[in-house]
Short mmCIF file of C-alpha atoms in Angstrom, two decimals:
data_model
loop_
_atom_site.label_atom_id
_atom_site.label_comp_id
_atom_site.label_asym_id
_atom_site.label_seq_id
_atom_site.Cartn_x
_atom_site.Cartn_y
_atom_site.Cartn_z
CA MET A 1 -65.82 -1.59 -12.00
CA ASP A 2 -67.24 0.88 -9.50
CA HIS A 3 -70.55 0.40 -7.79
CA THR A 4 -72.53 2.89 -5.70
CA VAL A 5 -75.28 2.11 -3.22
CA GLU A 6 -77.21 4.68 -1.21
CA ILE A 7 -77.80 4.26 2.51
CA ARG A 8 -79.57 6.36 5.10
CA VAL A 9 -77.98 7.00 8.47
CA ARG A 10 -79.89 5.28 11.29
CA TYR A 11 -80.44 6.81 14.71
CA SER A 12 -78.66 3.79 16.19
CA GLU A 13 -75.52 4.77 14.27
CA ILE A 14 -75.13 8.29 15.75
CA ASP A 15 -73.17 9.11 18.89
CA GLN A 16 -73.68 11.85 21.46
CA LEU A 17 -71.88 14.44 19.32
CA GLY A 18 -74.57 13.94 16.68
CA THR A 19 -72.23 12.34 14.17
CA VAL A 20 -71.67 8.78 13.00
CA TYR A 21 -70.00 6.50 15.54
CA ASN A 22 -66.65 5.45 14.06
CA SER A 23 -67.13 1.67 13.86
CA ARG A 24 -70.33 2.04 11.85
CA VAL A 25 -68.32 3.07 8.81
CA LEU A 26 -66.95 -0.49 8.63
CA GLU A 27 -70.52 -1.83 8.56
CA TRP A 28 -71.25 0.48 5.63
CA PHE A 29 -68.09 -0.73 3.89
CA GLU A 30 -69.61 -4.22 4.20
CA VAL A 31 -72.88 -3.00 2.64
CA GLY A 32 -70.85 -1.50 -0.22
CA ARG A 33 -68.87 -4.73 -0.76
CA GLY A 34 -72.05 -6.79 -0.73
CA GLU A 35 -73.78 -4.65 -3.36
CA LEU A 36 -70.65 -4.51 -5.53
CA LEU A 37 -70.35 -8.31 -5.48
CA ARG A 38 -74.06 -8.66 -6.28
CA ALA A 39 -73.66 -6.26 -9.24
CA MET A 40 -70.75 -8.43 -10.43
CA GLY A 41 -72.99 -11.50 -10.34
CA LEU A 42 -71.33 -12.90 -7.20
CA PRO A 43 -73.69 -12.36 -4.26
CA TYR A 44 -71.67 -12.95 -1.11
CA SER A 45 -74.23 -15.42 0.24
CA ASP A 46 -73.66 -17.52 -2.92
CA MET A 47 -69.91 -17.27 -2.43
CA GLU A 48 -70.22 -18.55 1.13
CA ALA A 49 -72.56 -21.32 -0.05
CA ARG A 50 -69.84 -22.34 -2.54
CA GLY A 51 -67.32 -22.45 0.30
CA ALA A 52 -65.38 -19.23 -0.26
CA HIS A 53 -65.33 -16.79 2.64
CA LEU A 54 -63.63 -13.38 2.72
CA PRO A 55 -62.59 -12.57 6.29
CA LEU A 56 -60.89 -9.22 6.84
CA VAL A 57 -57.13 -9.10 7.23
CA VAL A 58 -56.82 -5.30 7.27
CA ALA A 59 -59.24 -2.39 7.59
CA HIS A 60 -58.31 1.25 7.17
CA VAL A 61 -60.61 4.27 7.43
CA ASP A 62 -59.95 7.98 6.98
CA TYR A 63 -62.73 10.04 8.57
CA ILE A 64 -63.23 13.33 6.71
CA ASN A 65 -66.55 15.08 7.38
CA ARG A 66 -69.44 14.53 9.77
CA ALA A 67 -72.67 12.80 8.83
CA GLY A 68 -75.82 13.08 10.90
CA TYR A 69 -79.03 11.17 11.53
CA ASP A 70 -81.16 10.54 8.45
CA ASP A 71 -78.50 11.79 6.02
CA ARG A 72 -78.46 9.98 2.71
CA LEU A 73 -74.95 8.80 1.85
CA CYS A 74 -73.42 7.26 -1.27
CA VAL A 75 -71.14 4.25 -0.74
CA THR A 76 -68.91 3.62 -3.77
CA SER A 77 -66.81 0.44 -3.90
CA SER A 78 -64.35 -1.26 -6.20
CA VAL A 79 -62.35 -4.48 -5.88
CA ALA A 80 -58.98 -5.76 -7.07
CA ARG A 81 -56.66 -8.67 -6.34
CA GLU A 82 -53.89 -8.04 -3.83
CA GLY A 83 -51.11 -10.50 -4.50
CA LYS A 84 -52.14 -14.03 -5.37
CA ALA A 85 -54.30 -14.88 -2.42
CA ARG A 86 -56.08 -11.73 -1.31
CA LEU A 87 -58.69 -9.19 -2.40
CA ARG A 88 -58.78 -5.49 -1.68
CA PHE A 89 -61.93 -3.36 -1.66
CA ASP A 90 -61.62 0.42 -1.86
CA VAL A 91 -64.60 2.37 -0.57
CA GLN A 92 -65.64 6.01 -0.54
CA ILE A 93 -68.59 7.36 1.42
CA ALA A 94 -69.92 10.79 0.47
CA HIS A 95 -72.87 13.11 0.84
CA PRO A 96 -74.99 13.33 -2.35
CA ASP A 97 -73.31 16.69 -3.18
CA GLY A 98 -69.95 14.91 -3.27
CA ARG A 99 -68.62 16.10 0.08
CA PRO A 100 -66.67 13.10 1.42
CA VAL A 101 -67.54 11.51 4.77
CA ALA A 102 -64.98 8.70 4.87
CA ARG A 103 -62.78 6.66 2.63
CA GLY A 104 -60.69 3.59 3.12
CA TYR A 105 -60.12 0.00 2.21
CA THR A 106 -60.34 -3.53 3.48
CA VAL A 107 -58.04 -6.43 2.57
CA HIS A 108 -59.52 -9.94 2.66
CA ALA A 109 -58.13 -13.45 2.74
CA VAL A 110 -59.96 -16.18 0.87
CA THR A 111 -60.75 -19.02 3.27
CA GLY A 112 -62.99 -22.00 3.88
CA ALA A 113 -65.69 -21.88 6.56
CA ASP A 114 -63.06 -22.85 9.14
CA GLY A 115 -61.01 -19.73 8.46
CA LYS A 116 -58.17 -21.65 6.78
CA PRO A 117 -56.81 -20.01 3.61
CA ILE A 118 -57.79 -21.58 0.29
CA ARG A 119 -56.60 -20.87 -3.24
CA PRO A 120 -59.02 -18.28 -4.74
CA PRO A 121 -61.43 -20.29 -6.93
CA ALA A 122 -61.21 -19.70 -10.70
CA TRP A 123 -64.76 -18.26 -10.86
CA LEU A 124 -63.76 -15.65 -8.28
CA VAL A 125 -60.48 -14.71 -9.97
CA GLU A 126 -62.21 -14.39 -13.35
CA ALA A 127 -64.98 -12.21 -11.97
CA ILE A 128 -62.51 -9.86 -10.26
CA SER A 129 -60.08 -9.66 -13.16
CA GLY A 130 -62.71 -9.59 -15.90
CA MET B 1 -47.63 4.15 29.71
CA ASP B 2 -49.43 0.99 28.71
CA HIS B 3 -52.77 -0.01 30.11
CA THR B 4 -54.58 -3.34 29.79
CA VAL B 5 -58.28 -4.00 30.32
CA GLU B 6 -59.96 -7.37 30.01
CA ILE B 7 -63.19 -7.79 28.08
CA ARG B 8 -65.39 -10.77 27.35
CA VAL B 9 -66.72 -11.35 23.84
CA ARG B 10 -70.50 -10.90 23.70
CA TYR B 11 -72.83 -13.06 21.59
CA SER B 12 -73.93 -9.90 19.80
CA GLU B 13 -70.35 -9.39 18.60
CA ILE B 14 -69.99 -12.73 16.76
CA ASP B 15 -70.88 -13.32 13.12
CA GLN B 16 -72.11 -16.44 11.37
CA LEU B 17 -68.58 -17.84 11.03
CA GLY B 18 -68.37 -17.89 14.82
CA THR B 19 -65.73 -15.18 15.00
CA VAL B 20 -65.79 -11.51 15.94
CA TYR B 21 -67.49 -9.24 13.40
CA ASN B 22 -64.83 -6.86 12.09
CA SER B 23 -66.28 -3.50 13.20
CA ARG B 24 -66.53 -4.64 16.82
CA VAL B 25 -62.76 -4.40 17.15
CA LEU B 26 -63.08 -0.60 16.86
CA GLU B 27 -65.58 -0.61 19.74
CA TRP B 28 -63.02 -2.52 21.83
CA PHE B 29 -60.34 -0.01 20.84
CA GLU B 30 -62.66 2.62 22.33
CA VAL B 31 -62.98 0.61 25.54
CA GLY B 32 -59.18 0.41 25.67
CA ARG B 33 -58.76 4.18 25.11
CA GLY B 34 -61.35 4.94 27.77
CA GLU B 35 -59.67 2.79 30.40
CA LEU B 36 -56.20 4.11 29.52
CA LEU B 37 -57.39 7.71 29.88
CA ARG B 38 -59.07 6.89 33.21
CA ALA B 39 -55.83 5.29 34.45
CA MET B 40 -54.03 8.52 33.45
CA GLY B 41 -56.47 10.55 35.53
CA LEU B 42 -58.30 11.92 32.49
CA PRO B 43 -61.64 10.09 32.21
CA TYR B 44 -63.00 10.83 28.74
CA SER B 45 -66.34 11.98 30.15
CA ASP B 46 -64.42 14.64 32.15
CA MET B 47 -62.52 15.66 29.03
CA GLU B 48 -65.77 16.14 27.13
CA ALA B 49 -67.23 18.06 30.08
CA ARG B 50 -64.16 20.35 29.88
CA GLY B 51 -64.84 20.89 26.17
CA ALA B 52 -62.19 18.67 24.59
CA HIS B 53 -63.44 15.96 22.23
CA LEU B 54 -61.33 13.40 20.39
CA PRO B 55 -63.08 12.42 17.14
CA LEU B 56 -61.33 9.85 14.99
CA VAL B 57 -59.40 10.99 11.93
CA VAL B 58 -57.91 7.60 11.06
CA ALA B 59 -58.53 4.02 12.15
CA HIS B 60 -56.40 1.05 11.16
CA VAL B 61 -56.87 -2.59 12.19
CA ASP B 62 -54.86 -5.71 11.38
CA TYR B 63 -56.91 -8.83 12.06
CA ILE B 64 -54.69 -11.73 13.10
CA ASN B 65 -56.49 -14.62 14.82
CA ARG B 66 -60.10 -15.52 15.47
CA ALA B 67 -61.89 -14.90 18.75
CA GLY B 68 -65.15 -16.59 19.66
CA TYR B 69 -68.13 -16.08 21.93
CA ASP B 70 -67.30 -15.73 25.62
CA ASP B 71 -63.55 -15.56 25.04
CA ARG B 72 -61.72 -13.33 27.49
CA LEU B 73 -59.46 -10.87 25.67
CA CYS B 74 -56.80 -8.41 26.84
CA VAL B 75 -56.94 -4.93 25.31
CA THR B 76 -53.64 -3.06 25.76
CA SER B 77 -53.45 0.62 24.81
CA SER B 78 -50.93 3.43 24.78
CA VAL B 79 -51.14 7.05 23.62
CA ALA B 80 -48.76 9.60 22.13
CA ARG B 81 -48.98 12.98 20.42
CA GLU B 82 -49.00 12.95 16.64
CA GLY B 83 -47.75 16.31 15.42
CA LYS B 84 -48.95 19.34 17.35
CA ALA B 85 -52.67 18.89 17.11
CA ARG B 86 -53.40 15.19 17.19
CA LEU B 87 -53.23 12.11 19.42
CA ARG B 88 -52.52 8.55 18.41
CA PHE B 89 -53.61 5.47 20.36
CA ASP B 90 -51.97 2.12 19.65
CA VAL B 91 -53.96 -0.92 20.68
CA GLN B 92 -53.30 -4.66 20.83
CA ILE B 93 -55.98 -7.25 21.51
CA ALA B 94 -54.85 -10.72 22.53
CA HIS B 95 -56.00 -13.96 24.10
CA PRO B 96 -54.80 -14.39 27.70
CA ASP B 97 -52.05 -16.76 26.46
CA GLY B 98 -50.65 -13.92 24.33
CA ARG B 99 -51.95 -15.11 20.96
CA PRO B 100 -52.85 -11.86 19.15
CA VAL B 101 -56.38 -11.25 17.85
CA ALA B 102 -55.97 -7.79 16.34
CA ARG B 103 -53.75 -4.77 16.53
CA GLY B 104 -53.98 -1.29 15.16
CA TYR B 105 -54.24 2.38 15.95
CA THR B 106 -56.53 5.36 15.84
CA VAL B 107 -55.55 8.98 15.22
CA HIS B 108 -57.69 11.67 16.83
CA ALA B 109 -58.19 15.39 16.33
CA VAL B 110 -58.82 17.57 19.36
CA THR B 111 -62.03 19.53 18.82
CA GLY B 112 -64.84 21.39 20.55
CA ALA B 113 -68.31 19.90 20.76
CA ASP B 114 -69.03 21.29 17.29
CA GLY B 115 -66.26 19.23 15.72
CA LYS B 116 -64.04 22.29 15.03
CA PRO B 117 -60.34 21.75 15.88
CA ILE B 118 -59.02 23.41 19.01
CA ARG B 119 -55.48 23.72 20.34
CA PRO B 120 -54.87 20.76 22.68
CA PRO B 121 -55.35 22.13 26.23
CA ALA B 122 -52.25 22.28 28.43
CA TRP B 123 -53.67 19.74 30.92
CA LEU B 124 -54.08 17.26 28.08
CA VAL B 125 -50.62 17.81 26.62
CA GLU B 126 -49.01 17.46 30.03
CA ALA B 127 -50.86 14.26 30.83
CA ILE B 128 -49.87 12.66 27.51
CA SER B 129 -46.27 13.81 27.59
CA GLY B 130 -45.75 13.31 31.31
CA MET C 1 -101.96 4.77 8.01
CA ASP C 2 -99.57 1.92 7.37
CA HIS C 3 -96.15 2.37 5.85
CA THR C 4 -93.77 -0.30 4.56
CA VAL C 5 -90.05 0.06 3.94
CA GLU C 6 -87.77 -2.66 2.61
CA ILE C 7 -84.42 -3.42 4.24
CA ARG C 8 -81.69 -5.92 3.49
CA VAL C 9 -80.11 -7.91 6.30
CA ARG C 10 -76.46 -6.93 6.84
CA TYR C 11 -73.71 -9.40 7.69
CA SER C 12 -73.10 -7.40 10.87
CA GLU C 13 -76.65 -8.22 11.99
CA ILE C 14 -76.32 -12.03 11.90
CA ASP C 15 -75.17 -14.19 14.79
CA GLN C 16 -73.32 -17.49 14.82
CA LEU C 17 -76.51 -19.48 14.25
CA GLY C 18 -76.90 -17.66 10.93
CA THR C 19 -79.99 -15.76 12.00
CA VAL C 20 -80.62 -12.16 13.01
CA TYR C 21 -79.23 -11.19 16.41
CA ASN C 22 -82.19 -10.30 18.63
CA SER C 23 -81.42 -6.64 19.40
CA ARG C 24 -81.16 -5.76 15.72
CA VAL C 25 -84.93 -6.06 15.37
CA LEU C 26 -85.27 -2.92 17.53
CA GLU C 27 -82.96 -1.04 15.14
CA TRP C 28 -85.23 -2.08 12.27
CA PHE C 29 -88.26 -0.93 14.25
CA GLU C 30 -86.52 2.47 14.38
CA VAL C 31 -86.01 2.42 10.60
CA GLY C 32 -89.72 1.64 10.20
CA ARG C 33 -90.77 4.47 12.56
CA GLY C 34 -88.51 6.92 10.77
CA GLU C 35 -89.90 6.11 7.32
CA LEU C 36 -93.49 6.17 8.59
CA LEU C 37 -92.98 9.62 10.12
CA ARG C 38 -91.34 10.87 6.92
CA ALA C 39 -94.31 9.56 4.88
CA MET C 40 -96.61 11.47 7.26
CA GLY C 41 -94.67 14.67 6.59
CA LEU C 42 -92.96 14.63 10.00
CA PRO C 43 -89.34 13.55 9.49
CA TYR C 44 -87.97 12.70 12.92
CA SER C 45 -84.95 14.97 12.44
CA ASP C 46 -87.42 17.88 11.95
CA MET C 47 -89.32 16.84 15.07
CA GLU C 48 -86.11 16.89 17.10
CA ALA C 49 -85.17 20.26 15.58
CA ARG C 50 -88.57 21.55 16.75
CA GLY C 51 -87.83 20.28 20.26
CA ALA C 52 -89.97 17.13 20.40
CA HIS C 53 -88.13 13.88 21.14
CA LEU C 54 -89.67 10.43 21.37
CA PRO C 55 -87.62 8.28 23.78
CA LEU C 56 -88.78 4.69 24.28
CA VAL C 57 -90.73 3.81 27.39
CA VAL C 58 -91.55 0.23 26.39
CA ALA C 59 -90.35 -2.16 23.69
CA HIS C 60 -91.86 -5.56 22.96
CA VAL C 61 -90.81 -8.05 20.29
CA ASP C 62 -92.19 -11.45 19.33
CA TYR C 63 -89.63 -13.40 17.30
CA ILE C 64 -91.36 -15.74 14.84
CA ASN C 65 -89.16 -17.00 12.00
CA ARG C 66 -85.48 -16.80 11.15
CA ALA C 67 -84.00 -14.32 8.71
CA GLY C 68 -80.53 -14.72 7.22
CA TYR C 69 -77.81 -12.61 5.67
CA ASP C 70 -78.86 -10.64 2.61
CA ASP C 71 -82.56 -11.44 3.01
CA ARG C 72 -84.87 -8.67 1.91
CA LEU C 73 -87.42 -7.88 4.61
CA CYS C 74 -90.53 -5.68 4.71
CA VAL C 75 -90.95 -3.48 7.77
CA THR C 76 -94.55 -2.26 8.15
CA SER C 77 -95.34 0.37 10.79
CA SER C 78 -98.34 2.28 12.09
CA VAL C 79 -98.71 4.81 14.91
CA ALA C 80 -101.45 5.80 17.37
CA ARG C 81 -101.72 7.86 20.53
CA GLU C 82 -101.52 5.95 23.80
CA GLY C 83 -103.29 7.97 26.46
CA LYS C 84 -102.75 11.73 26.36
CA ALA C 85 -99.01 11.90 26.50
CA ARG C 86 -97.63 8.92 24.63
CA LEU C 87 -97.36 7.38 21.17
CA ARG C 88 -97.37 3.72 20.25
CA PHE C 89 -95.83 2.30 17.07
CA ASP C 90 -96.83 -1.20 15.94
CA VAL C 91 -94.38 -2.91 13.62
CA GLN C 92 -94.34 -6.13 11.60
CA ILE C 93 -91.29 -7.50 9.85
CA ALA C 94 -91.85 -10.14 7.18
CA HIS C 95 -90.19 -11.89 4.28
CA PRO C 96 -91.48 -10.68 0.87
CA ASP C 97 -93.71 -13.79 0.65
CA GLY C 98 -95.47 -12.70 3.82
CA ARG C 99 -93.83 -15.15 6.21
CA PRO C 100 -93.42 -13.15 9.44
CA VAL C 101 -90.00 -12.65 11.04
CA ALA C 102 -90.96 -10.53 14.05
CA ARG C 103 -93.70 -8.28 15.28
CA GLY C 104 -94.03 -5.97 18.20
CA TYR C 105 -94.46 -2.43 19.38
CA THR C 106 -92.73 0.46 21.06
CA VAL C 107 -94.30 3.06 23.36
CA HIS C 108 -92.75 6.53 23.42
CA ALA C 109 -92.92 9.51 25.72
CA VAL C 110 -92.84 12.99 24.21
CA THR C 111 -89.99 14.96 25.81
CA GLY C 112 -87.65 17.90 25.36
CA ALA C 113 -83.97 17.37 24.62
CA ASP C 114 -83.36 16.95 28.36
CA GLY C 115 -85.65 13.92 28.55
CA LYS C 116 -88.33 15.76 30.56
CA PRO C 117 -91.92 15.07 29.40
CA ILE C 118 -93.67 17.81 27.43
CA ARG C 119 -97.27 18.10 26.27
CA PRO C 120 -97.44 16.64 22.73
CA PRO C 121 -97.38 19.65 20.36
CA ALA C 122 -100.57 20.34 18.38
CA TRP C 123 -98.84 19.68 15.04
CA LEU C 124 -97.86 16.22 16.28
CA VAL C 125 -101.30 15.33 17.65
CA GLU C 126 -102.97 16.46 14.43
CA ALA C 127 -100.60 14.47 12.25
CA ILE C 128 -101.15 11.29 14.28
CA SER C 129 -104.91 11.65 14.60
CA GLY C 130 -105.52 13.00 11.11
CA MET D 1 -81.03 -17.64 42.14
CA ASP D 2 -80.18 -14.07 41.28
CA HIS D 3 -76.92 -13.04 39.72
CA THR D 4 -75.52 -9.53 39.24
CA VAL D 5 -72.79 -8.46 36.85
CA GLU D 6 -71.46 -4.94 36.47
CA ILE D 7 -70.98 -3.33 33.08
CA ARG D 8 -69.72 0.06 31.97
CA VAL D 9 -71.58 2.01 29.28
CA ARG D 10 -69.53 2.29 26.08
CA TYR D 11 -69.42 5.39 23.90
CA SER D 12 -70.74 3.24 21.04
CA GLU D 13 -73.90 2.57 23.05
CA ILE D 14 -74.97 6.21 23.50
CA ASP D 15 -77.20 8.14 21.10
CA GLN D 16 -77.30 11.82 20.27
CA LEU D 17 -79.42 12.63 23.32
CA GLY D 18 -76.56 11.37 25.48
CA THR D 19 -78.46 8.34 26.74
CA VAL D 20 -78.33 4.64 25.95
CA TYR D 21 -79.68 3.69 22.54
CA ASN D 22 -82.71 1.46 23.13
CA SER D 23 -81.56 -1.77 21.45
CA ARG D 24 -78.38 -1.90 23.52
CA VAL D 25 -80.39 -2.88 26.58
CA LEU D 26 -81.09 -6.24 24.90
CA GLU D 27 -77.33 -6.76 24.45
CA TRP D 28 -76.90 -6.14 28.18
CA PHE D 29 -79.70 -8.62 28.93
CA GLU D 30 -77.61 -11.14 27.00
CA VAL D 31 -74.54 -10.30 29.11
CA GLY D 32 -76.66 -10.82 32.22
CA ARG D 33 -78.01 -14.19 30.99
CA GLY D 34 -74.52 -15.35 30.10
CA GLU D 35 -73.07 -14.53 33.51
CA LEU D 36 -76.05 -16.06 35.32
CA LEU D 37 -75.68 -19.31 33.38
CA ARG D 38 -71.94 -19.38 34.07
CA ALA D 39 -72.61 -18.87 37.80
CA MET D 40 -75.03 -21.83 37.61
CA GLY D 41 -72.29 -23.99 36.11
CA LEU D 42 -73.82 -23.92 32.61
CA PRO D 43 -71.74 -21.56 30.46
CA TYR D 44 -73.78 -20.84 27.33
CA SER D 45 -70.90 -21.81 25.06
CA ASP D 46 -70.93 -25.27 26.72
CA MET D 47 -74.70 -25.48 26.24
CA GLU D 48 -74.32 -24.74 22.54
CA ALA D 49 -71.47 -27.26 22.29
CA ARG D 50 -73.84 -29.86 23.81
CA GLY D 51 -76.45 -28.99 21.17
CA ALA D 52 -78.89 -26.87 23.17
CA HIS D 53 -79.51 -23.34 21.87
CA LEU D 54 -81.79 -20.72 23.43
CA PRO D 55 -83.12 -18.42 20.70
CA LEU D 56 -85.41 -15.62 21.80
CA VAL D 57 -89.14 -15.99 21.35
CA VAL D 58 -90.14 -12.81 23.19
CA ALA D 59 -88.29 -9.74 24.47
CA HIS D 60 -89.83 -7.03 26.63
CA VAL D 61 -88.11 -3.93 28.01
CA ASP D 62 -89.40 -1.11 30.21
CA TYR D 63 -87.11 1.91 29.99
CA ILE D 64 -87.12 3.86 33.25
CA ASN D 65 -84.19 6.28 33.71
CA ARG D 66 -81.38 7.52 31.52
CA ALA D 67 -77.85 6.16 31.61
CA GLY D 68 -74.90 7.99 30.10
CA TYR D 69 -71.44 7.26 28.77
CA ASP D 70 -69.09 5.57 31.23
CA ASP D 71 -71.81 4.94 33.83
CA ARG D 72 -71.37 1.74 35.78
CA LEU D 73 -74.56 -0.32 35.78
CA CYS D 74 -75.64 -3.46 37.63
CA VAL D 75 -77.38 -6.14 35.57
CA THR D 76 -79.31 -8.60 37.77
CA SER D 77 -80.79 -11.72 36.20
CA SER D 78 -82.81 -14.75 37.22
CA VAL D 79 -84.22 -17.67 35.23
CA ALA D 80 -87.26 -19.95 35.47
CA ARG D 81 -89.03 -22.47 33.27
CA GLU D 82 -91.98 -21.17 31.31
CA GLY D 83 -94.27 -24.10 30.53
CA LYS D 84 -92.58 -27.36 29.58
CA ALA D 85 -90.45 -26.21 26.69
CA ARG D 86 -89.32 -22.69 27.40
CA LEU D 87 -87.14 -20.60 29.71
CA ARG D 88 -87.74 -17.09 30.94
CA PHE D 89 -85.03 -14.70 32.13
CA ASP D 90 -85.99 -11.64 34.18
CA VAL D 91 -83.47 -8.83 34.17
CA GLN D 92 -83.08 -5.51 36.00
CA ILE D 93 -80.52 -2.88 35.12
CA ALA D 94 -79.79 -0.21 37.72
CA HIS D 95 -77.31 2.47 38.70
CA PRO D 96 -75.12 1.45 41.69
CA ASP D 97 -77.33 3.58 43.99
CA GLY D 98 -80.32 1.42 43.03
CA ARG D 99 -81.99 3.88 40.65
CA PRO D 100 -83.43 1.64 37.89
CA VAL D 101 -82.46 2.12 34.25
CA ALA D 102 -84.49 -0.67 32.63
CA ARG D 103 -86.17 -3.91 33.46
CA GLY D 104 -87.73 -6.63 31.40
CA TYR D 105 -87.59 -10.24 30.37
CA THR D 106 -86.82 -12.57 27.52
CA VAL D 107 -88.51 -15.89 26.75
CA HIS D 108 -86.43 -18.56 25.00
CA ALA D 109 -87.18 -21.74 23.11
CA VAL D 110 -84.80 -24.67 23.46
CA THR D 111 -83.66 -25.76 20.00
CA GLY D 112 -80.95 -27.57 18.08
CA ALA D 113 -78.46 -25.65 15.96
CA ASP D 114 -81.01 -25.66 13.12
CA GLY D 115 -83.53 -23.70 15.17
CA LYS D 116 -85.92 -26.70 15.53
CA PRO D 117 -87.36 -27.12 19.05
CA ILE D 118 -85.97 -29.93 21.17
CA ARG D 119 -87.09 -31.28 24.54
CA PRO D 120 -85.10 -29.42 27.23
CA PRO D 121 -82.26 -31.80 28.24
CA ALA D 122 -82.40 -33.22 31.77
CA TRP D 123 -79.16 -31.45 32.80
CA LEU D 124 -80.73 -28.13 31.82
CA VAL D 125 -84.03 -28.75 33.61
CA GLU D 126 -82.23 -29.84 36.76
CA ALA D 127 -79.97 -26.82 36.79
CA ILE D 128 -82.88 -24.41 36.38
CA SER D 129 -85.16 -26.12 38.88
CA GLY D 130 -82.47 -27.03 41.40
#
């Protein structure tokens, strides 16, 4: 399952070269993950309320083309299991005409609120695999 | 050449699990790069004034242990050429007792202010290779 | 003229008490200003392209109620002239049921790209006063 | 009691006009408050561990002069009680030569971790008034 959400670049996200500051892409990855999980019926706030947190273990970003203030961008995300205990989200960010801005992935552990790993709950595994 | 700078975790950098929000690590990588370049005699603001910019092409972070509000952290950076036209910075972030928080790298193009690639200037190549 | 835009609170915007980190409200004020100006036919990117920038001179925020991750919030903005040379934006941020989260205002100079004050262009004055 | 801490402007804090993005000043106010409280023997992390939180009720900033990437800035803070139940921090940010960048204040409630107001603990009142 792929899910796309549109964002608009904020002035606060642009650096002095007039393009997106690099760390902001990871915040947009988070927006993409959140909307994908909501579309799958698993809003992340519900997941945390049920005691399953998804802290990042790895983040990787390839920066491809510039994006400027007020640009509309499409954030497209998908999710899969990575081994038994982890999830991986793949994300692409592109201009509406398809020109890519960035792509990458994040790998997440499944933990309790204290950051200690837990076995991925059945409802989570079923939603991802389904 | 390795260079270490100490930072202190700001309240604005912590999420609701009480640990560093993931994208902030890339901002600390930037602090590390900046201080390394200054120690090499190449402050990044001077480089930009001389027309050489270093936009990110790749960023990669492995998240290892939590860090909380007000923690002091050591950011240790080094730089090398990657092929003919790029630079790579390797960065480690650790608690003062050596316990790692995150490690990773960024790969940078060398461009003009317009984002178009330029040949790395001789003064830059010499400083990196020297 | 009032204009309302809806935002969703990002995980990156929440602090360790589970509520919005204070500085983020100013980023949302900026989102509100941008959408108001677009609705008035004056997208801010066009204004900057025409040489009129609106740097902040004053910002004031009253924080009223908490807002958590993934909350939908309504950002309602209006604009008026403040004296001959300045603009003032008033902004309210509220939960969809009307419960206020924050309110405040920003005062802006009108400057060139170098930050030096300029006389507000006629097209800007007319749009604000009209 | 006044307390001054020096910061260096990060690339992530600069907007496309080459000056500090407005909301970042509130993050620096927080750095100033934190270092002032530490100098008073009340590190904010200890205060939170003892159950006293200081969420913002009001923030006010006057923006005066530009500050650019890599500038060193001095953040000078002081604190006083405001009525019986609140604290007020006054903050000035200036270039090392004294040229002001911003000044302003924040007003804080004293609450438990749930955001409900509590009576300011005696150890806090004594430290502020002492």
